[in-house]
XYZ file of C-alpha atoms in Angstrom:
287
model
C 92.064 70.898 223.761
C 92.266 70.620 219.965
C 92.207 67.433 217.839
C 95.960 67.673 217.348
C 96.619 67.691 221.109
C 95.350 64.106 221.240
C 98.054 62.838 218.944
C 101.424 61.341 220.096
C 104.701 63.281 219.399
C 107.384 62.392 216.827
C 110.235 60.287 218.369
C 113.525 61.511 217.053
C 114.987 57.998 217.934
C 112.451 56.231 215.905
C 113.930 54.894 212.732
C 110.644 55.178 210.872
C 110.166 58.360 208.709
C 108.113 61.288 210.066
C 105.248 60.455 207.572
C 105.120 56.856 209.029
C 104.964 58.153 212.505
C 102.399 60.610 211.852
C 100.301 57.753 210.139
C 100.743 55.652 213.224
C 99.609 58.330 215.608
C 96.496 59.027 213.425
C 95.788 55.348 213.167
C 96.005 54.858 216.960
C 93.643 57.829 217.483
C 91.115 56.276 215.018
C 91.263 52.697 216.414
C 90.985 53.879 220.065
C 87.999 56.012 219.176
C 89.694 59.410 219.852
C 88.685 60.167 216.325
C 85.353 58.282 215.983
C 83.738 57.157 212.683
C 82.528 60.105 210.624
C 84.688 62.720 212.363
C 86.784 65.011 210.155
C 90.672 64.607 210.851
C 92.617 67.690 211.410
C 93.509 69.590 208.254
C 96.824 69.203 206.355
C 97.854 72.600 207.618
C 97.020 71.845 211.200
C 99.000 68.465 211.165
C 101.895 70.137 209.380
C 102.072 72.773 212.033
C 101.502 70.144 214.979
C 104.584 68.140 213.723
C 106.607 70.946 212.162
C 106.772 69.164 208.866
C 106.055 69.924 205.163
C 102.565 69.319 203.959
C 103.894 66.569 201.604
C 105.011 64.627 204.669
C 101.373 64.866 206.015
C 99.810 63.929 202.505
C 102.151 60.730 202.578
C 100.815 59.799 206.078
C 97.114 60.426 205.082
C 97.605 58.384 201.863
C 98.670 55.456 203.956
C 95.433 55.614 206.109
C 93.456 55.917 202.837
C 95.098 52.794 201.448
C 94.242 50.843 204.701
C 90.584 51.952 204.305
C 90.472 53.813 207.534
C 89.593 57.210 205.925
C 87.669 58.769 203.084
C 88.448 62.098 201.337
C 85.522 64.392 200.465
C 86.422 67.102 197.762
C 86.339 70.460 199.340
C 85.699 69.157 202.855
C 88.639 67.253 204.081
C 89.572 63.741 205.254
C 87.041 61.761 207.425
C 87.206 58.621 209.442
C 85.466 55.850 207.474
C 82.039 54.908 208.867
C 82.166 51.280 208.297
C 85.082 49.230 209.851
C 84.342 45.587 208.632
C 87.075 45.026 206.059
C 90.232 43.061 205.245
C 93.083 44.482 207.318
C 96.420 43.781 208.634
C 96.753 42.975 212.220
C 100.111 44.520 213.145
C 99.079 48.204 213.358
C 95.999 47.460 215.481
C 98.173 45.383 217.891
C 100.572 48.287 218.179
C 97.707 50.796 218.771
C 96.282 48.494 221.606
C 99.564 48.860 223.394
C 98.961 52.637 223.637
C 96.358 51.828 226.375
C 96.737 51.532 229.994
C 95.350 47.970 230.013
C 96.146 45.538 227.117
C 94.035 42.475 226.704
C 94.496 39.978 223.843
C 92.639 36.759 223.352
C 93.771 34.459 220.428
C 92.211 31.365 219.199
C 93.723 29.372 216.442
C 96.459 26.888 215.425
C 99.760 28.282 216.618
C 99.770 32.088 217.319
C 102.709 32.520 214.907
C 101.229 35.645 213.409
C 100.615 37.112 216.906
C 104.152 36.480 217.836
C 105.408 38.436 214.998
C 102.926 41.328 215.334
C 103.715 41.745 219.197
C 107.452 41.979 218.802
C 107.610 45.746 218.078
C 105.118 46.999 220.859
C 106.797 44.794 223.541
C 110.296 46.320 222.452
C 108.735 49.864 222.821
C 107.547 48.881 226.435
C 111.031 47.637 227.130
C 112.456 50.901 225.948
C 110.059 52.914 227.940
C 108.226 54.374 224.955
C 105.006 52.688 225.833
C 103.836 52.288 229.396
C 100.770 49.965 229.883
C 99.855 49.053 233.417
C 98.752 45.560 232.562
C 99.070 43.093 229.793
C 96.914 39.929 229.804
C 97.203 37.551 226.882
C 95.355 34.282 226.456
C 95.987 31.767 223.708
C 93.689 28.961 222.878
C 95.445 26.691 220.651
C 94.912 23.229 218.912
C 95.869 20.186 220.883
C 98.409 18.242 218.821
C 99.207 15.883 221.743
C 96.433 13.569 220.571
C 95.484 12.327 217.163
C 93.909 14.980 214.889
C 92.656 15.530 211.341
C 94.845 18.600 210.887
C 97.681 18.483 210.580
C 98.096 15.053 209.231
C 99.947 12.878 206.753
C 98.670 13.836 203.146
C 100.011 10.584 201.737
C 98.296 8.181 203.905
C 95.407 10.333 204.955
C 95.979 9.263 208.526
C 97.158 10.798 211.838
C 100.914 10.783 212.075
C 102.658 11.347 215.380
C 105.660 12.619 213.482
C 103.508 15.250 211.919
C 102.075 16.257 215.253
C 105.503 16.448 216.800
C 106.539 18.912 214.144
C 103.237 20.965 214.766
C 104.009 20.957 218.498
C 107.466 22.474 217.892
C 105.940 25.245 215.822
C 103.301 25.856 218.520
C 105.869 25.881 221.523
C 108.088 28.192 219.539
C 105.351 30.717 218.970
C 104.166 30.431 222.595
C 107.668 30.998 223.936
C 108.341 34.002 221.766
C 105.116 35.624 223.105
C 105.452 34.470 226.850
C 109.052 35.018 227.510
C 109.325 38.769 226.608
C 106.140 39.444 228.499
C 107.458 37.603 231.620
C 110.694 39.648 231.183
C 108.794 42.950 231.279
C 107.035 41.804 234.618
C 110.327 40.608 235.964
C 112.044 43.970 235.247
C 109.062 45.963 236.812
C 108.316 47.724 233.515
C 104.618 46.486 233.693
C 102.955 46.038 237.091
C 100.936 43.099 235.866
C 101.826 41.131 232.877
C 100.806 37.394 232.054
C 100.411 35.060 229.338
C 98.056 31.965 229.648
C 97.920 29.104 227.296
C 95.270 26.408 226.930
C 94.431 23.859 224.119
C 91.417 22.111 222.936
C 90.769 19.149 220.508
C 88.843 20.978 217.819
C 90.745 20.995 214.368
C 91.927 24.532 213.460
C 89.490 26.137 210.968
C 89.801 29.838 211.780
C 91.889 32.343 213.761
C 90.175 34.934 216.049
C 91.584 37.854 217.927
C 89.728 39.856 220.525
C 91.706 42.932 221.503
C 90.963 45.051 224.526
C 87.269 43.919 224.352
C 86.865 46.435 221.622
C 87.980 44.989 218.471
C 87.814 41.323 216.923
C 89.678 40.017 213.807
C 88.429 36.915 212.037
C 90.191 34.796 209.402
C 89.561 31.481 207.793
C 92.499 28.886 207.429
C 92.945 27.232 204.046
C 93.885 23.527 204.025
C 96.869 22.639 201.734
C 99.151 19.851 200.936
C 102.691 21.059 202.063
C 105.939 19.273 201.412
C 108.116 19.452 204.525
C 111.171 17.657 205.915
C 110.377 15.507 209.036
C 113.538 13.826 210.722
C 115.318 14.347 207.446
C 112.586 12.593 205.390
C 110.611 14.635 202.731
C 106.852 14.224 203.705
C 103.587 15.713 202.357
C 101.381 16.803 205.130
C 97.908 18.122 205.126
C 98.524 21.503 206.781
C 96.624 24.639 207.536
C 97.626 28.004 205.954
C 96.897 31.059 208.074
C 99.792 33.481 207.886
C 98.559 35.186 204.656
C 94.788 34.615 205.257
C 92.498 37.579 204.969
C 91.581 39.026 208.357
C 88.213 40.839 208.849
C 88.086 43.576 211.401
C 85.167 44.459 213.623
C 85.663 47.711 215.725
C 83.310 48.804 218.579
C 82.943 52.444 217.247
C 79.497 52.301 215.744
C 77.483 52.231 218.984
C 75.738 49.418 220.996
C 73.426 48.282 218.032
C 76.089 47.895 215.414
C 76.931 44.574 213.892
C 80.427 45.056 214.947
C 79.396 45.252 218.590
C 77.381 42.069 218.326
C 80.244 40.194 216.641
C 82.790 41.304 219.145
C 80.271 40.227 222.123
C 79.645 36.857 220.503
C 83.432 36.388 219.649
C 84.258 37.131 223.357
C 81.533 34.612 224.524
C 82.773 31.888 222.293
C 86.289 32.313 223.379
C 85.491 32.427 227.153
C 83.064 29.534 227.147
C 85.629 27.091 225.387
C 88.377 28.556 227.605
C 86.397 27.694 230.753
C 85.068 24.378 229.752
C 86.773 22.301 227.149
C 90.303 23.645 227.195
C 93.053 22.214 229.026
C 96.162 23.941 230.418
C 99.120 24.057 228.168
C 102.553 23.797 230.315
C 104.625 26.819 229.752
């Protein structure tokens, strides 16, 4: 088997361009370890022949991977998978790659899961269309408990806890949770995934960071900023002390450097942090 045999085919029904699809296939191969760090990617000629496209199409795909800091080019030698994977990244392509595995596991800790809800939509649609066929999906959400007084979010004008502010936060959290849980339940009900579940628990720690652990092989970590945000609550303009995480920088740690790598240690510690809080101080969130 050659390197190109490990790559997924182009989908004629996919609205994305061939260059984008090729970039996605290569990215998935890198993130799942089929192309380990330091390995040379197939040549432009080999990729062009594999997908029956022009070299310019392949060049555009490779340029995208280079822009994401997944690859490095060596003059006269070719394109190689980057050795170090700790970097600021976007979450979405890694979530999509995770769903190319037989068993999908996603643990998220943070404020609401709003970013995850957006990132998971496309892979779930592909499962529904039969283009991805995982055998199991297990998602756990560890969220901030806004049913009790909390320092964040709060009323910025008084500096105090505000039930109306927390009620607004609860609506945001519930909307995100339902947008994740409902399509996963639907896949299970339709028999498209033999085992599919979403579990949600809350804890009373104020939101300081967001953490994703994916397939026990990748971790993403980002810090929330605290801002004064003007919103409307029950028709009244209100300034709230809010957390901003949607555009926060995520740092990626991938288990591709061996058992002694810093990435491996971070993933293990992140998973332990999540599991211990899930099993001890977290309370079930009604779905």
